[in-house]
Amino acid sequence: IGTAYANSLFKTIVGTSVILVVSFMAAFGLADRSLPGIKYFTFFMVFTMFFGGGLIPTFLWYKQLGLLNTRIAWILNLAANAYYIIIMRNFFREIPPEMTESATIDGATLYQVLFRIVVPLSAPVVATVALWAAVQHWNDWFFPLIFTSERRLTVLQVLLRRVLIENQVTNELDLMAEDEMRMI
């Protein structure tokens, strides 16, 4: 149980951090309305929300890349979430452009604008996405079940699922044994 709990904590903390970094960078880039082809990027991102690649091609892709039975497999499948990127992008679009323009006029580089203006202002959206991502990673049991088969990589949710299924089977076997005893 201790190893499964540690794996779940690792998955939640690292996975949430990866989601925040990927979503923040993508949303900051997509927030610029003057970017050529922004509507196409947004369309393709929203398209992935409706149509996924499927479980079997994803499994084969992970197998070909050698990611089965690794901790990266837990995190990679949730790293780029279009919903989180759109939420952050819309928040960034609400930041008045005058703030970033005045900083640029005063000589600030893009990174200074990002870390001195945008990051401090975006604490609410980062906290919201972090909470959603942490809950998503903590509750995720299906992908760790599919992509990791080694016991040392079992997460708490998969372990609890196994215990519940084994308990259910044991209860059903006990009921069947009682029914057979009554027939005798």
Short mmCIF file of N, CA, C and O in Angstrom, two decimals, residues 82-164:
data_model
loop_
_atom_site.label_atom_id
_atom_site.label_comp_id
_atom_site.label_asym_id
_atom_site.label_seq_id
_atom_site.Cartn_x
_atom_site.Cartn_y
_atom_site.Cartn_z
N ALA A 82 -6.56 20.11 -23.99
CA ALA A 82 -7.07 21.25 -24.75
C ALA A 82 -8.00 22.11 -23.90
O ALA A 82 -8.01 23.34 -24.04
N TYR A 83 -8.77 21.50 -23.03
CA TYR A 83 -9.69 22.26 -22.19
C TYR A 83 -8.93 23.23 -21.29
O TYR A 83 -9.29 24.40 -21.18
N TYR A 84 -7.87 22.75 -20.65
CA TYR A 84 -7.08 23.62 -19.77
C TYR A 84 -6.40 24.73 -20.56
O TYR A 84 -6.30 25.87 -20.10
N ILE A 85 -5.92 24.40 -21.75
CA ILE A 85 -5.26 25.41 -22.59
C ILE A 85 -6.24 26.50 -22.98
O ILE A 85 -5.92 27.70 -22.93
N ILE A 86 -7.45 26.13 -23.34
CA ILE A 86 -8.45 27.13 -23.73
C ILE A 86 -8.84 28.00 -22.55
O ILE A 86 -8.99 29.22 -22.68
N ILE A 87 -9.00 27.40 -21.38
CA ILE A 87 -9.33 28.18 -20.17
C ILE A 87 -8.23 29.20 -19.89
O ILE A 87 -8.51 30.38 -19.66
N MET A 88 -6.98 28.77 -19.94
CA MET A 88 -5.87 29.69 -19.68
C MET A 88 -5.75 30.74 -20.78
O MET A 88 -5.49 31.91 -20.50
N ARG A 89 -5.92 30.32 -22.03
CA ARG A 89 -5.83 31.27 -23.14
C ARG A 89 -6.87 32.38 -23.00
O ARG A 89 -6.56 33.56 -23.18
N ASN A 90 -8.08 32.01 -22.65
CA ASN A 90 -9.13 33.02 -22.48
C ASN A 90 -8.82 33.95 -21.31
O ASN A 90 -9.12 35.14 -21.37
N PHE A 91 -8.21 33.43 -20.27
CA PHE A 91 -7.81 34.29 -19.16
C PHE A 91 -6.72 35.27 -19.61
O PHE A 91 -6.78 36.46 -19.28
N PHE A 92 -5.73 34.77 -20.35
CA PHE A 92 -4.65 35.63 -20.81
C PHE A 92 -5.17 36.71 -21.77
O PHE A 92 -4.63 37.82 -21.80
N ARG A 93 -6.18 36.40 -22.55
CA ARG A 93 -6.74 37.39 -23.46
C ARG A 93 -7.44 38.52 -22.71
O ARG A 93 -7.64 39.59 -23.26
N GLU A 94 -7.83 38.28 -21.47
CA GLU A 94 -8.50 39.30 -20.68
C GLU A 94 -7.52 40.25 -19.99
O GLU A 94 -7.93 41.27 -19.45
N ILE A 95 -6.24 39.90 -19.99
CA ILE A 95 -5.24 40.82 -19.43
C ILE A 95 -5.12 41.99 -20.40
O ILE A 95 -4.93 41.80 -21.60
N PRO A 96 -5.26 43.20 -19.89
CA PRO A 96 -5.22 44.36 -20.79
C PRO A 96 -3.90 44.42 -21.57
O PRO A 96 -2.81 44.33 -20.97
N PRO A 97 -3.99 44.55 -22.88
CA PRO A 97 -2.75 44.60 -23.68
C PRO A 97 -1.89 45.82 -23.36
O PRO A 97 -0.69 45.81 -23.61
N GLU A 98 -2.50 46.85 -22.78
CA GLU A 98 -1.73 48.04 -22.42
C GLU A 98 -0.65 47.73 -21.38
O GLU A 98 0.40 48.36 -21.37
N MET A 99 -0.93 46.76 -20.53
CA MET A 99 0.06 46.42 -19.50
C MET A 99 1.31 45.82 -20.12
O MET A 99 2.43 46.20 -19.77
N THR A 100 1.12 44.89 -21.03
CA THR A 100 2.29 44.27 -21.66
C THR A 100 2.96 45.23 -22.64
O THR A 100 4.18 45.23 -22.77
N GLU A 101 2.17 46.04 -23.32
CA GLU A 101 2.76 47.01 -24.25
C GLU A 101 3.61 48.04 -23.52
O GLU A 101 4.69 48.41 -23.99
N SER A 102 3.12 48.53 -22.38
CA SER A 102 3.90 49.53 -21.64
C SER A 102 5.20 48.92 -21.12
O SER A 102 6.24 49.60 -21.10
N ALA A 103 5.16 47.68 -20.72
CA ALA A 103 6.39 47.03 -20.26
C ALA A 103 7.37 46.86 -21.42
O ALA A 103 8.58 47.04 -21.25
N THR A 104 6.84 46.51 -22.60
CA THR A 104 7.69 46.36 -23.77
C THR A 104 8.31 47.71 -24.16
O THR A 104 9.50 47.79 -24.51
N ILE A 105 7.52 48.76 -24.08
CA ILE A 105 8.04 50.11 -24.40
C ILE A 105 9.13 50.51 -23.42
O ILE A 105 10.12 51.16 -23.79
N ASP A 106 8.97 50.10 -22.17
CA ASP A 106 9.98 50.42 -21.14
C ASP A 106 11.23 49.55 -21.26
O ASP A 106 12.15 49.69 -20.47
N GLY A 107 11.24 48.62 -22.22
CA GLY A 107 12.45 47.84 -22.47
C GLY A 107 12.40 46.41 -21.95
O GLY A 107 13.43 45.73 -21.96
N ALA A 108 11.25 45.94 -21.52
CA ALA A 108 11.15 44.57 -21.02
C ALA A 108 11.15 43.57 -22.18
O ALA A 108 10.54 43.82 -23.22
N THR A 109 11.83 42.47 -21.98
CA THR A 109 11.82 41.41 -22.98
C THR A 109 10.54 40.59 -22.82
O THR A 109 9.78 40.77 -21.87
N LEU A 110 10.35 39.67 -23.75
CA LEU A 110 9.16 38.82 -23.68
C LEU A 110 9.15 38.00 -22.39
O LEU A 110 8.09 37.83 -21.76
N TYR A 111 10.30 37.48 -21.98
CA TYR A 111 10.37 36.69 -20.75
C TYR A 111 10.11 37.55 -19.52
O TYR A 111 9.49 37.09 -18.55
N GLN A 112 10.59 38.79 -19.53
CA GLN A 112 10.31 39.68 -18.40
C GLN A 112 8.82 40.01 -18.34
O GLN A 112 8.25 40.05 -17.25
N VAL A 113 8.20 40.23 -19.47
CA VAL A 113 6.75 40.47 -19.49
C VAL A 113 6.02 39.25 -18.96
O VAL A 113 5.09 39.35 -18.16
N LEU A 114 6.47 38.07 -19.38
CA LEU A 114 5.82 36.84 -18.94
C LEU A 114 5.95 36.66 -17.44
O LEU A 114 4.94 36.42 -16.75
N PHE A 115 7.17 36.76 -16.90
CA PHE A 115 7.38 36.42 -15.50
C PHE A 115 7.09 37.57 -14.53
O PHE A 115 6.86 37.32 -13.35
N ARG A 116 7.08 38.81 -14.99
CA ARG A 116 6.82 39.93 -14.09
C ARG A 116 5.40 40.47 -14.17
O ARG A 116 4.96 41.14 -13.25
N ILE A 117 4.71 40.18 -15.27
CA ILE A 117 3.35 40.70 -15.41
C ILE A 117 2.33 39.57 -15.52
O ILE A 117 1.38 39.49 -14.74
N VAL A 118 2.52 38.69 -16.48
CA VAL A 118 1.51 37.68 -16.77
C VAL A 118 1.44 36.63 -15.66
O VAL A 118 0.34 36.28 -15.21
N VAL A 119 2.56 36.10 -15.21
CA VAL A 119 2.54 35.06 -14.19
C VAL A 119 1.90 35.54 -12.88
O VAL A 119 1.03 34.85 -12.34
N PRO A 120 2.28 36.70 -12.35
CA PRO A 120 1.60 37.14 -11.11
C PRO A 120 0.10 37.38 -11.28
O PRO A 120 -0.68 37.11 -10.37
N LEU A 121 -0.31 37.87 -12.45
CA LEU A 121 -1.73 38.12 -12.67
C LEU A 121 -2.53 36.84 -12.89
O LEU A 121 -3.75 36.83 -12.71
N SER A 122 -1.86 35.78 -13.28
CA SER A 122 -2.57 34.55 -13.63
C SER A 122 -2.65 33.54 -12.49
O SER A 122 -2.98 32.38 -12.73
N ALA A 123 -2.42 33.97 -11.28
CA ALA A 123 -2.50 33.05 -10.14
C ALA A 123 -3.88 32.39 -10.01
O ALA A 123 -3.95 31.18 -9.73
N PRO A 124 -4.99 33.10 -10.22
CA PRO A 124 -6.30 32.42 -10.09
C PRO A 124 -6.50 31.30 -11.11
O PRO A 124 -6.99 30.22 -10.75
N VAL A 125 -6.14 31.53 -12.36
CA VAL A 125 -6.36 30.49 -13.37
C VAL A 125 -5.39 29.34 -13.17
O VAL A 125 -5.74 28.18 -13.39
N VAL A 126 -4.19 29.63 -12.73
CA VAL A 126 -3.22 28.57 -12.46
C VAL A 126 -3.70 27.71 -11.29
O VAL A 126 -3.62 26.47 -11.35
N ALA A 127 -4.23 28.34 -10.25
CA ALA A 127 -4.75 27.58 -9.11
C ALA A 127 -5.94 26.72 -9.52
O ALA A 127 -6.06 25.56 -9.09
N THR A 128 -6.80 27.26 -10.35
CA THR A 128 -7.97 26.50 -10.80
C THR A 128 -7.56 25.29 -11.63
O THR A 128 -8.01 24.17 -11.39
N VAL A 129 -6.70 25.51 -12.61
CA VAL A 129 -6.25 24.41 -13.46
C VAL A 129 -5.43 23.40 -12.64
O VAL A 129 -5.55 22.19 -12.86
N ALA A 130 -4.65 23.88 -11.69
CA ALA A 130 -3.88 22.96 -10.85
C ALA A 130 -4.81 22.06 -10.03
O ALA A 130 -4.56 20.86 -9.91
N LEU A 131 -5.87 22.62 -9.50
CA LEU A 131 -6.83 21.82 -8.74
C LEU A 131 -7.50 20.79 -9.63
O LEU A 131 -7.59 19.60 -9.27
N TRP A 132 -7.96 21.20 -10.79
CA TRP A 132 -8.60 20.26 -11.72
C TRP A 132 -7.63 19.17 -12.15
O TRP A 132 -8.00 18.00 -12.22
N ALA A 133 -6.41 19.55 -12.47
CA ALA A 133 -5.41 18.58 -12.93
C ALA A 133 -5.04 17.60 -11.82
O ALA A 133 -4.86 16.41 -12.07
N ALA A 134 -4.90 18.10 -10.60
CA ALA A 134 -4.56 17.23 -9.48
C ALA A 134 -5.66 16.21 -9.23
O ALA A 134 -5.39 15.02 -9.03
N VAL A 135 -6.90 16.65 -9.29
CA VAL A 135 -8.02 15.72 -9.10
C VAL A 135 -8.07 14.72 -10.25
O VAL A 135 -8.31 13.53 -10.04
N GLN A 136 -7.82 15.20 -11.46
CA GLN A 136 -7.82 14.30 -12.63
C GLN A 136 -6.73 13.24 -12.49
O GLN A 136 -6.98 12.06 -12.73
N HIS A 137 -5.54 13.63 -12.10
CA HIS A 137 -4.44 12.67 -11.94
C HIS A 137 -4.70 11.73 -10.77
O HIS A 137 -4.40 10.54 -10.85
N TRP A 138 -5.22 12.25 -9.68
CA TRP A 138 -5.46 11.40 -8.51
C TRP A 138 -6.53 10.36 -8.80
O TRP A 138 -6.42 9.22 -8.37
N ASN A 139 -7.57 10.73 -9.53
CA ASN A 139 -8.67 9.81 -9.80
C ASN A 139 -8.40 8.87 -10.98
O ASN A 139 -9.18 7.94 -11.20
N ASP A 140 -7.35 9.12 -11.74
CA ASP A 140 -7.08 8.31 -12.93
C ASP A 140 -6.58 6.93 -12.54
O ASP A 140 -5.54 6.79 -11.89
N TRP A 141 -7.31 5.92 -12.89
CA TRP A 141 -6.90 4.54 -12.63
C TRP A 141 -6.81 3.73 -13.92
O TRP A 141 -6.12 2.73 -13.97
N PHE A 142 -7.49 4.19 -14.97
CA PHE A 142 -7.58 3.39 -16.18
C PHE A 142 -6.24 3.33 -16.93
O PHE A 142 -5.78 2.25 -17.30
N PHE A 143 -5.60 4.48 -17.16
CA PHE A 143 -4.34 4.48 -17.90
C PHE A 143 -3.22 3.79 -17.13
O PHE A 143 -2.44 3.04 -17.72
N PRO A 144 -3.09 3.99 -15.82
CA PRO A 144 -2.08 3.17 -15.11
C PRO A 144 -2.38 1.68 -15.17
O PRO A 144 -1.45 0.87 -15.21
N LEU A 145 -3.65 1.30 -15.20
CA LEU A 145 -4.01 -0.11 -15.30
C LEU A 145 -3.60 -0.68 -16.66
O LEU A 145 -3.08 -1.79 -16.74
N ILE A 146 -3.79 0.10 -17.72
CA ILE A 146 -3.51 -0.37 -19.08
C ILE A 146 -2.01 -0.35 -19.38
O ILE A 146 -1.47 -1.29 -19.96
N PHE A 147 -1.32 0.72 -18.99
CA PHE A 147 0.06 0.93 -19.43
C PHE A 147 1.13 0.41 -18.48
O PHE A 147 2.30 0.41 -18.82
N THR A 148 0.76 0.01 -17.27
CA THR A 148 1.76 -0.54 -16.35
C THR A 148 1.24 -1.84 -15.77
O THR A 148 0.14 -1.90 -15.24
N SER A 149 2.04 -2.88 -15.86
CA SER A 149 1.64 -4.18 -15.33
C SER A 149 2.53 -4.63 -14.17
O SER A 149 2.21 -5.61 -13.51
N GLU A 150 3.61 -3.93 -13.93
CA GLU A 150 4.51 -4.31 -12.84
C GLU A 150 3.93 -3.87 -11.50
O GLU A 150 3.36 -2.80 -11.38
N ARG A 151 4.11 -4.71 -10.49
CA ARG A 151 3.56 -4.40 -9.16
C ARG A 151 4.23 -3.18 -8.53
O ARG A 151 3.58 -2.47 -7.77
N ARG A 152 5.48 -2.96 -8.83
CA ARG A 152 6.17 -1.81 -8.23
C ARG A 152 5.64 -0.49 -8.77
O ARG A 152 5.88 0.56 -8.19
N LEU A 153 4.89 -0.52 -9.87
CA LEU A 153 4.33 0.68 -10.48
C LEU A 153 2.82 0.81 -10.27
O LEU A 153 2.18 1.63 -10.89
N THR A 154 2.27 0.01 -9.37
CA THR A 154 0.84 0.08 -9.10
C THR A 154 0.51 1.36 -8.36
O THR A 154 1.20 1.74 -7.41
N VAL A 155 -0.54 2.04 -8.80
CA VAL A 155 -1.01 3.23 -8.09
C VAL A 155 -2.12 2.82 -7.13
O VAL A 155 -2.71 1.75 -7.25
N LEU A 156 -2.40 3.67 -6.18
CA LEU A 156 -3.36 3.35 -5.13
C LEU A 156 -4.75 3.04 -5.70
O LEU A 156 -5.43 2.13 -5.21
N GLN A 157 -5.16 3.75 -6.71
CA GLN A 157 -6.49 3.55 -7.28
C GLN A 157 -6.63 2.16 -7.90
O GLN A 157 -7.67 1.51 -7.77
N VAL A 158 -5.59 1.69 -8.58
CA VAL A 158 -5.62 0.35 -9.18
C VAL A 158 -5.59 -0.70 -8.08
O VAL A 158 -6.30 -1.72 -8.17
N LEU A 159 -4.81 -0.47 -7.04
CA LEU A 159 -4.76 -1.41 -5.93
C LEU A 159 -6.12 -1.52 -5.25
O LEU A 159 -6.59 -2.63 -4.95
N LEU A 160 -6.78 -0.41 -5.00
CA LEU A 160 -8.11 -0.43 -4.39
C LEU A 160 -9.12 -1.12 -5.30
O LEU A 160 -9.99 -1.86 -4.82
N ARG A 161 -9.00 -0.92 -6.58
CA ARG A 161 -9.89 -1.60 -7.53
C ARG A 161 -9.70 -3.10 -7.46
O ARG A 161 -10.66 -3.87 -7.45
N ARG A 162 -8.45 -3.54 -7.42
CA ARG A 162 -8.17 -4.98 -7.32
C ARG A 162 -8.75 -5.57 -6.03
O ARG A 162 -9.31 -6.66 -6.02
N VAL A 163 -8.58 -4.84 -4.93
CA VAL A 163 -9.10 -5.31 -3.64
C VAL A 163 -10.62 -5.43 -3.71
O VAL A 163 -11.20 -6.42 -3.25
N LEU A 164 -11.28 -4.43 -4.28
CA LEU A 164 -12.74 -4.49 -4.39
C LEU A 164 -13.21 -5.64 -5.26
O LEU A 164 -14.17 -6.33 -4.92
#
